[in-house]
PDB file of C-alpha atoms in Angstrom:
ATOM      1  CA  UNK A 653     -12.785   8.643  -2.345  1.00 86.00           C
ATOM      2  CA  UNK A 654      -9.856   7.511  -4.377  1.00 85.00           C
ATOM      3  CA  UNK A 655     -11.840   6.747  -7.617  1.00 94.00           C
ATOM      4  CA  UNK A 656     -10.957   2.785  -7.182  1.00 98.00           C
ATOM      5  CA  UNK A 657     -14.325   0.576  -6.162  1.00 98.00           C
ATOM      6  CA  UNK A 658     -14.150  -2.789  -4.874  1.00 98.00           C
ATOM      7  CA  UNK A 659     -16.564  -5.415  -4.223  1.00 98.00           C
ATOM      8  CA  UNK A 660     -17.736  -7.183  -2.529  1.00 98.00           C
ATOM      9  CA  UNK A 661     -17.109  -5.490   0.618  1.00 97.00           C
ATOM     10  CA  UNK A 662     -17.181  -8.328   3.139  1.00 97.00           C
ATOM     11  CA  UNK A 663     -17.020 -11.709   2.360  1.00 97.00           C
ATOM     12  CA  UNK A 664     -17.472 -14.469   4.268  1.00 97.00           C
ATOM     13  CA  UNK A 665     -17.098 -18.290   3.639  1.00 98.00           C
ATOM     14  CA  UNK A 666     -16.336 -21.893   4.179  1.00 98.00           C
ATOM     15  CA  UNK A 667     -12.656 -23.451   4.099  1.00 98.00           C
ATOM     16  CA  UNK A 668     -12.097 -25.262   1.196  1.00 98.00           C
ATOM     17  CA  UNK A 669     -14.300 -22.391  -1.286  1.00 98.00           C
ATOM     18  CA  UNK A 670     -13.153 -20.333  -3.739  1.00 98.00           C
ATOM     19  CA  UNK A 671     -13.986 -16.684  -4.089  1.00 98.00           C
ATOM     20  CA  UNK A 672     -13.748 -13.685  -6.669  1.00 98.00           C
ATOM     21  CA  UNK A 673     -12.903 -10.516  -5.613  1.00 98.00           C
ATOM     22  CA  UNK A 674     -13.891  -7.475  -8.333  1.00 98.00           C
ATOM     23  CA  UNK A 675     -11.648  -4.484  -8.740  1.00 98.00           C
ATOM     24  CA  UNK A 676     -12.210  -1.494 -10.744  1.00 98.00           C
ATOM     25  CA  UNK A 677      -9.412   1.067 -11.540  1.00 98.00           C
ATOM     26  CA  UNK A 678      -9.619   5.214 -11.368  1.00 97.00           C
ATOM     27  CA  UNK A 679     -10.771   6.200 -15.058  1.00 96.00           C
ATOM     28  CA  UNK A 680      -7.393   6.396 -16.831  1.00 95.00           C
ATOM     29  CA  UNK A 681      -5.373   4.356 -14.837  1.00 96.00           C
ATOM     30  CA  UNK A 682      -3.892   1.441 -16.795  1.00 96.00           C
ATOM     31  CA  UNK A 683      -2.322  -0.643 -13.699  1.00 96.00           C
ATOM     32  CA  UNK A 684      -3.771  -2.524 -11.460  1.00 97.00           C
ATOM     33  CA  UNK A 685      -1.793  -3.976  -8.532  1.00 97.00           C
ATOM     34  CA  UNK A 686      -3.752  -6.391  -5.862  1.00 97.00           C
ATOM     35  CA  UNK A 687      -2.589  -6.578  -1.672  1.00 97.00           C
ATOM     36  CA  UNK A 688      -2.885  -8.394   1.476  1.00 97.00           C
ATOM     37  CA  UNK A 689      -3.258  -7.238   4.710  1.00 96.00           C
ATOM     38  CA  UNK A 690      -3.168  -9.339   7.431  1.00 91.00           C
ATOM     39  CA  UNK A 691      -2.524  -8.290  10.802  1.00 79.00           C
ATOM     40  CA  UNK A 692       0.891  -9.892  11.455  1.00 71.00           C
ATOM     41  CA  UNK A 693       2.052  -9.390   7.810  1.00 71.00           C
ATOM     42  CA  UNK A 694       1.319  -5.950   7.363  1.00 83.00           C
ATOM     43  CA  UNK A 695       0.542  -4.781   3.083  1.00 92.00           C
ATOM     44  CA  UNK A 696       1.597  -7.563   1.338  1.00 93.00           C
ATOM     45  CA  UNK A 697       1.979  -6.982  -2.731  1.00 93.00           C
ATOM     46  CA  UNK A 698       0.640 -10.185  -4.789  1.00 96.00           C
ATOM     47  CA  UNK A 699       0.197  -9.306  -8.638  1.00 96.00           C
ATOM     48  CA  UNK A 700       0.580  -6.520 -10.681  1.00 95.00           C
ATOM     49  CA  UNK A 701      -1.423  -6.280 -14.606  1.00 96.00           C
ATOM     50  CA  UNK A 702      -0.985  -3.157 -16.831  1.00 95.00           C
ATOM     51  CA  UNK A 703      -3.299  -3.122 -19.470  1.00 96.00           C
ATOM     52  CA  UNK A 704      -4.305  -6.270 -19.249  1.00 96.00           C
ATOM     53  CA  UNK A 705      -0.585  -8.428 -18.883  1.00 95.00           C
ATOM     54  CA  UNK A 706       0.899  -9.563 -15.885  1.00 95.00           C
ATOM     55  CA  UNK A 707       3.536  -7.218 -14.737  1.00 92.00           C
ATOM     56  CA  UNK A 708       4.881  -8.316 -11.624  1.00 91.00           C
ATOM     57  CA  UNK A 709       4.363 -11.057  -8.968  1.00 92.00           C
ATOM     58  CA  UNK A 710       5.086 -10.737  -5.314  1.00 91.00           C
ATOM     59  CA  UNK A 711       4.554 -13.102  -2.894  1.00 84.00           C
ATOM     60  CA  UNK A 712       1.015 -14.624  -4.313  1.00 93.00           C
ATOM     61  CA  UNK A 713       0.460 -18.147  -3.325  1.00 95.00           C
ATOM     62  CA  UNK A 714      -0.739 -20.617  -6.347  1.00 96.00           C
ATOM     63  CA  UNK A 715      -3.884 -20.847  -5.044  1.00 97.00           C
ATOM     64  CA  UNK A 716      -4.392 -17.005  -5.912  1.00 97.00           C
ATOM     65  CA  UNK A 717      -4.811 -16.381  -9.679  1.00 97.00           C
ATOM     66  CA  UNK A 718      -6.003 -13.098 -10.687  1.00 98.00           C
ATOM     67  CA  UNK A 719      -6.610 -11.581 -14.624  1.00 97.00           C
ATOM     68  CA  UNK A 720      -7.326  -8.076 -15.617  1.00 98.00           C
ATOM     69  CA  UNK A 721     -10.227  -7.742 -18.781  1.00 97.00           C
ATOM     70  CA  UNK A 722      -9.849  -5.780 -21.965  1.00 97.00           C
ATOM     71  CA  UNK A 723     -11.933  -2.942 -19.739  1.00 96.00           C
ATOM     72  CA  UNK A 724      -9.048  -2.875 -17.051  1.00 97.00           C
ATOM     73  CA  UNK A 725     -11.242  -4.157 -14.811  1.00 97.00           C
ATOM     74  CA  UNK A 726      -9.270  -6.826 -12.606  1.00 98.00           C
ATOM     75  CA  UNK A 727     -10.371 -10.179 -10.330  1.00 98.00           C
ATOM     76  CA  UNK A 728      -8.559 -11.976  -7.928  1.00 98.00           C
ATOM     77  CA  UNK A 729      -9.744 -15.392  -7.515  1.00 98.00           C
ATOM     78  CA  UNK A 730      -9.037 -17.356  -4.439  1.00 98.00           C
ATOM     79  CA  UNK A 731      -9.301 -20.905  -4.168  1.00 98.00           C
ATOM     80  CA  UNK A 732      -9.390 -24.206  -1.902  1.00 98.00           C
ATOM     81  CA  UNK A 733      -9.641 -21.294   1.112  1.00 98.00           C
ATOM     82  CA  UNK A 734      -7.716 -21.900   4.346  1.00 97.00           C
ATOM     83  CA  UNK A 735      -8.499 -19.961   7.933  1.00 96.00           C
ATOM     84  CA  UNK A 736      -4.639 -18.225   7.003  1.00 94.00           C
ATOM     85  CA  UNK A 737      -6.816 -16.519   4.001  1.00 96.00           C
ATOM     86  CA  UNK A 738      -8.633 -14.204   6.292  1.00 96.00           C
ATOM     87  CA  UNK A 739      -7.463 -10.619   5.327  1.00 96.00           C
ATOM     88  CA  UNK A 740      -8.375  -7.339   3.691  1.00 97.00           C
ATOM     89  CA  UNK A 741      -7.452  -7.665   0.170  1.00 98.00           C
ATOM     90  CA  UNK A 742      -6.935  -4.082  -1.632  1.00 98.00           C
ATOM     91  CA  UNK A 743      -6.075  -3.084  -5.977  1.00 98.00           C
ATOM     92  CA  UNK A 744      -4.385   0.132  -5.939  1.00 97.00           C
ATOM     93  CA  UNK A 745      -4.495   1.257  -9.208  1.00 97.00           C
ATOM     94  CA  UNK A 746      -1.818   3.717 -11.222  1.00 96.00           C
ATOM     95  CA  UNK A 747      -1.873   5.716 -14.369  1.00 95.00           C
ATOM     96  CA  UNK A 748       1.511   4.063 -15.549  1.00 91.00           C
ATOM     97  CA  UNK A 749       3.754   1.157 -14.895  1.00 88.00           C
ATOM     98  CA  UNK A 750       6.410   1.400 -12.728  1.00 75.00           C
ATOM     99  CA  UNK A 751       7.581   2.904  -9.246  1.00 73.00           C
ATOM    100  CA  UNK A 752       7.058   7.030 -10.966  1.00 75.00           C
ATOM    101  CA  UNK A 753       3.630   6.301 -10.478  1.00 88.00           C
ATOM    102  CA  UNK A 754       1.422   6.821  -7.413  1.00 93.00           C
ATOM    103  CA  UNK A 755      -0.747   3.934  -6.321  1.00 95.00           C
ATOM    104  CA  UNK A 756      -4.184   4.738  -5.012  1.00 96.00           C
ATOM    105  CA  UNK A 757      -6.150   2.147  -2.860  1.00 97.00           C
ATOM    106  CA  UNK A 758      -9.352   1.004  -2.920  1.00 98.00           C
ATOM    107  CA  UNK A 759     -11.991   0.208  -0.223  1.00 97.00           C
ATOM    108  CA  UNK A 760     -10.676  -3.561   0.177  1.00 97.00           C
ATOM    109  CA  UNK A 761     -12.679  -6.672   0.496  1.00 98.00           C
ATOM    110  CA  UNK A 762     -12.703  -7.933   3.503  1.00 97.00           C
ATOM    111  CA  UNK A 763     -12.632 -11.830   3.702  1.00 97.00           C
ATOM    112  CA  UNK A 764     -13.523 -14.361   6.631  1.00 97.00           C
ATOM    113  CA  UNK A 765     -12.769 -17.861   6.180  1.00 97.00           C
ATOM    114  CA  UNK A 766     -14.512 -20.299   8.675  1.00 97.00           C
TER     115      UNK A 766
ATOM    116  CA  UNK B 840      14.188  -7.811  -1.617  1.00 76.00           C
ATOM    117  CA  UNK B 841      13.761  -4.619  -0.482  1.00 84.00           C
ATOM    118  CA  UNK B 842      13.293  -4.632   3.836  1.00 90.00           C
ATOM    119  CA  UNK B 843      11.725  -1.827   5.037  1.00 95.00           C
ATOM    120  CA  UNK B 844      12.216  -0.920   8.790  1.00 97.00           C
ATOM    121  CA  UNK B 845       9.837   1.737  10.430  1.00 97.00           C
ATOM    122  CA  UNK B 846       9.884   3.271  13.936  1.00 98.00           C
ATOM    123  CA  UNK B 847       8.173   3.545  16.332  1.00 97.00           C
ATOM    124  CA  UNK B 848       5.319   1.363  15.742  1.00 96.00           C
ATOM    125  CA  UNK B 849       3.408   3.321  18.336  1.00 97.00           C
ATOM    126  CA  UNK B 850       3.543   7.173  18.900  1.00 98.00           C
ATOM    127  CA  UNK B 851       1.780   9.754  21.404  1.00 98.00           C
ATOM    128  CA  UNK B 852       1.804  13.411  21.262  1.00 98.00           C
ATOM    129  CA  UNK B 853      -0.488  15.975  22.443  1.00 98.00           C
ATOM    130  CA  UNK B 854      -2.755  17.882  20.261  1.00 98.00           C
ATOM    131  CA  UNK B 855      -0.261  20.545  18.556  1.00 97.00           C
ATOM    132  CA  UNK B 856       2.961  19.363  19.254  1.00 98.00           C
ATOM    133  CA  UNK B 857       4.990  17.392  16.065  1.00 98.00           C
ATOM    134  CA  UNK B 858       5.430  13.749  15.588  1.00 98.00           C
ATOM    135  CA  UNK B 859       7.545  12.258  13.335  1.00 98.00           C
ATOM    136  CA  UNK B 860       8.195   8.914  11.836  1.00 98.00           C
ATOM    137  CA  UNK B 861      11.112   7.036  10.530  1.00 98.00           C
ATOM    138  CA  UNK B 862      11.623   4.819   8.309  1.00 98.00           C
ATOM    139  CA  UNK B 863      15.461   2.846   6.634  1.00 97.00           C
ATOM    140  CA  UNK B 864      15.350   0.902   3.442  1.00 95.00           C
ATOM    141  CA  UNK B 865      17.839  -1.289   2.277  1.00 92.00           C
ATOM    142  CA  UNK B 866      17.994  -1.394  -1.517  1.00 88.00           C
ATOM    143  CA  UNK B 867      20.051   1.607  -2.844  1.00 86.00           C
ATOM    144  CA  UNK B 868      18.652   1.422  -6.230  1.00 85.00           C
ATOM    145  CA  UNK B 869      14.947   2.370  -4.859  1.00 88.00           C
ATOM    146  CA  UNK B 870      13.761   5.600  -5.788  1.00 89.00           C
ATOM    147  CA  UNK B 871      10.178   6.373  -4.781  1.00 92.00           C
ATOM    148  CA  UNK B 872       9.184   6.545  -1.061  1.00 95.00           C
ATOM    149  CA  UNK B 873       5.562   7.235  -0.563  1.00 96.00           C
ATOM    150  CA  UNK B 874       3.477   7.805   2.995  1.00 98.00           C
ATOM    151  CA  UNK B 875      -0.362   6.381   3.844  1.00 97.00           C
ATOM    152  CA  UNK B 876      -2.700   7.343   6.594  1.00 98.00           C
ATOM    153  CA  UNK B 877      -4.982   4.554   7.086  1.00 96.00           C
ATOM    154  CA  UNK B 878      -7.532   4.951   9.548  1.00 95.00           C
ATOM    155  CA  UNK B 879      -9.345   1.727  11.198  1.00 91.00           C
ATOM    156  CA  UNK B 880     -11.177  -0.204   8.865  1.00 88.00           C
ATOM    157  CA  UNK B 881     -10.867   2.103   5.482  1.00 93.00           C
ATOM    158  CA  UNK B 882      -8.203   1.813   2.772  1.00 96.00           C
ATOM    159  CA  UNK B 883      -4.478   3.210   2.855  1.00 96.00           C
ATOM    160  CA  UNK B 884      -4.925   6.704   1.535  1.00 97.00           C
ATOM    161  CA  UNK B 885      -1.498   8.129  -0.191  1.00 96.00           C
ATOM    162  CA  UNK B 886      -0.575  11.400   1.530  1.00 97.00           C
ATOM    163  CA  UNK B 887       2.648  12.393   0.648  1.00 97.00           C
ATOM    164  CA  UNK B 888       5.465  11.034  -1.442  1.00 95.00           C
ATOM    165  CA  UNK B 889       9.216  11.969  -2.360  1.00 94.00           C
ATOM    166  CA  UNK B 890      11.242  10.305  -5.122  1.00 90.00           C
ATOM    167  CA  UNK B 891      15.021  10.216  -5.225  1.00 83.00           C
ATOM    168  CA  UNK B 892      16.207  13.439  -6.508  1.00 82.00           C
ATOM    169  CA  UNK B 893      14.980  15.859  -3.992  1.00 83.00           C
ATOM    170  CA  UNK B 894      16.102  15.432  -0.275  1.00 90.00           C
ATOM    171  CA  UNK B 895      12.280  17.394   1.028  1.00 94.00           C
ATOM    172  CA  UNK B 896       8.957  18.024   0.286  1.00 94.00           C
ATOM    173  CA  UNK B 897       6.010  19.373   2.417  1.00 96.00           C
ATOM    174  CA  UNK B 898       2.403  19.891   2.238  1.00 95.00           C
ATOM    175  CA  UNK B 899       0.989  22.427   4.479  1.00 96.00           C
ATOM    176  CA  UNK B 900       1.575  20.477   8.193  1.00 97.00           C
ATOM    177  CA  UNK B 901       2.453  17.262   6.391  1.00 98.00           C
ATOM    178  CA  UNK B 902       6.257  17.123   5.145  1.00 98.00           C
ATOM    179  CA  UNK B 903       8.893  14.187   4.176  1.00 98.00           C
ATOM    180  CA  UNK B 904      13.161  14.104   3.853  1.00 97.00           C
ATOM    181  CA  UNK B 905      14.804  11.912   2.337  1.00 96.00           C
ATOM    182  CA  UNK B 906      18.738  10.821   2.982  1.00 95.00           C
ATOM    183  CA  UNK B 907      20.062   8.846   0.228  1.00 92.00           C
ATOM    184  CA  UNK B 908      23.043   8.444   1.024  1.00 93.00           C
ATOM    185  CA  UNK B 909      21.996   7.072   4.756  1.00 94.00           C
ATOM    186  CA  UNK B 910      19.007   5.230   3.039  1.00 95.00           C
ATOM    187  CA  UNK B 911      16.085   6.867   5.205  1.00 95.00           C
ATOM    188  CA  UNK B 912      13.453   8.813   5.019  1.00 97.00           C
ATOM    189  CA  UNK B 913      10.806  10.548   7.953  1.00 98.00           C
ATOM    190  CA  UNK B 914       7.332  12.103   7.957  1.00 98.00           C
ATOM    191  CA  UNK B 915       6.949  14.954   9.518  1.00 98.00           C
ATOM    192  CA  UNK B 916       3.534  16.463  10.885  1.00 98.00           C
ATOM    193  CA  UNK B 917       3.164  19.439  12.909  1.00 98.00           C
ATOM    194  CA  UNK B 918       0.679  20.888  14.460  1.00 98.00           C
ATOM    195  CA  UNK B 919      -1.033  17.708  15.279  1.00 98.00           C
ATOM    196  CA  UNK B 920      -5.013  17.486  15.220  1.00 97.00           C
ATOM    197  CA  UNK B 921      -7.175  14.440  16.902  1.00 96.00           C
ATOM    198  CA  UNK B 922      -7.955  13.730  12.982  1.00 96.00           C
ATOM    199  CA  UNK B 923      -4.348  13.279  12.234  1.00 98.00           C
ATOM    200  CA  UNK B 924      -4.324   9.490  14.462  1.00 98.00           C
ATOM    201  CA  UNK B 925      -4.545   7.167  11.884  1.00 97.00           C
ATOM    202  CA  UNK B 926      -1.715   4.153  11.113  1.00 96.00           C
ATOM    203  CA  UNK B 927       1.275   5.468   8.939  1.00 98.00           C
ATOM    204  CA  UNK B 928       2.653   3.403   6.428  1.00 97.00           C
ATOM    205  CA  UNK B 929       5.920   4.161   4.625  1.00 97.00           C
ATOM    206  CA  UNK B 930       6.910   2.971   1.856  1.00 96.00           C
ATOM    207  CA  UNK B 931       9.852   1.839  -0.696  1.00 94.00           C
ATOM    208  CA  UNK B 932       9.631   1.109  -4.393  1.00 90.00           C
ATOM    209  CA  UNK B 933      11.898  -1.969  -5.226  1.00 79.00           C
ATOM    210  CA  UNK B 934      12.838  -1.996  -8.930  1.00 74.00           C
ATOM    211  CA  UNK B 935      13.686  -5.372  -8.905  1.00 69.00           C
ATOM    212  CA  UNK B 936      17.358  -4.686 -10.451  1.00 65.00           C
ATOM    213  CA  UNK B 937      19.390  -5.405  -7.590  1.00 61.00           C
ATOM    214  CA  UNK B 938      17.337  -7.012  -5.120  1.00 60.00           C
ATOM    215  CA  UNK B 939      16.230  -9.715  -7.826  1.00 61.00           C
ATOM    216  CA  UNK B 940      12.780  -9.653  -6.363  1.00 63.00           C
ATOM    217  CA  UNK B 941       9.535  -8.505  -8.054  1.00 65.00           C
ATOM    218  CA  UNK B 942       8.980  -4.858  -8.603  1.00 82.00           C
ATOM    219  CA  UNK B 943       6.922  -3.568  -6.042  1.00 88.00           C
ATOM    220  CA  UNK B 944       6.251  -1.395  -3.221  1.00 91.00           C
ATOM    221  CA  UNK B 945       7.302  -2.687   0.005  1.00 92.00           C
ATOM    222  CA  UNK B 946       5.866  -1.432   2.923  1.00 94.00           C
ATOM    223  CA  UNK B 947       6.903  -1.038   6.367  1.00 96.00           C
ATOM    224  CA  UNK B 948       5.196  -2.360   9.521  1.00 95.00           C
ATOM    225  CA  UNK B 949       3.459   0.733  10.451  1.00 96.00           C
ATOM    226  CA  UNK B 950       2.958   3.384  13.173  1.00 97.00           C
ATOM    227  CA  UNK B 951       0.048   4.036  15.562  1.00 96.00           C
ATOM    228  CA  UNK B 952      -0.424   7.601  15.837  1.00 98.00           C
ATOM    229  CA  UNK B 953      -2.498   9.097  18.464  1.00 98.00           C
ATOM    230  CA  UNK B 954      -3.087  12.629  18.777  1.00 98.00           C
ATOM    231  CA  UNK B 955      -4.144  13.277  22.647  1.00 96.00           C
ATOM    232  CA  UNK B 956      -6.862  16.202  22.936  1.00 91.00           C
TER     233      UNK B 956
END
């Protein structure tokens, strides 16, 4: 157990919806970095927040948005779903900002769009 | 950005022989290189990493090099256990300074290992 929870666990829902997935860093750990894994793209790096600001953006489409709350807590929101969206979506989370810092994973959500 | 290559994508040994996996990077300025096990279905679990001023570092069966100036890096296990098959995942931390892309870590496409009993 890495000390990052997720949830929901599964997900599953209609094209077109929108969804929130919940992440909750290890106690201590400032960042928060979210991930897609697909099977033909591999781990996929969408948005970074430490302490609460956006840090870093990777290939997130603008249909993603995602925040992280004055309790470091972080949601990804996904909206106007397409069958392409169906994917395990991981946070990692890190004491500090930068690459010094090792990332642990969560569970992951997984997602089914139908 | 940052391209990550990693080979083999699949990889059989017997039950206590070695396997090793390799992986290149491409951006020069990168500096952390970190290794996950993922097994089917659970999250990418960090199991080793090296960062750019040391060329080796091992825990117990479970070791990593790095060559800077070649701009690789391999994992290393020995003494291979039917617990040990999993998916490796290497990775590369892009600062963003030369490659102009986001800072992240960029991951490459993963190995199959199978440990045969």
């Amino acid at each position: 157990d890495s000390g990052v929870t997720q949830t929901p666990k599964h997900l599953i829902t209609a094209t077109g919806q929108r969804v929130t997935l919940r992440c909750s860093p290890r106690s201590g750990d400032l960042s928060v970095y979210w991930y897609q894994q697909s099977l033909d793209q591999g781990l996929q790096f969408l948005i970074q927040y430490y302490n609460g600001e956006e840090r870093a953006k990777g290939n997130i489409l603008e249909r993603f948005s995602a925040q992280q709350f004055p309790d470091l807590h972080s949601e990804l929101n996904l909206s106007s779903l397409e069958l392409g969206d169906s994917a395990l979506y991981f946070c990692a989370s890190s004491v500090g900002d930068g690459g010094a810092y090792e990332q642990y994973f969560g569970p992951g959500t997984r997602l089914t769009v139908t | 950005g940052e391209n990550v290559e990693q080979h083999p994508s699949t990889l059989s040994v017997q039950e206590g022989d070695s396997a090793v996996i390799k992986c290149t990077y491409s951006d020069s300025a990168s500096n952390y290189f970190p290794w996950y096990k993922q097994e089917l279905g659970k999250r990418p679990q960090l199991i080793i990493d090296i960062r750019s001023n040391v060329g080796e570092k091992k825990d117990q069966r479970i070791a990593v090099t790095l060559n800077k100036t070649a701009k690789h890096f391999s994992l290393h296990i020995t003494e291979t256990q039917p617990e040990d098959s999993a998916v490796y995942f290497c990775a590369a931390w892009d600062s963003g300074y030369t490659s102009g892309s986001a800072r992240q870590l960029t991951f490459g496409s993963g190995t199959q290992l199978t440990v045969l009993p």
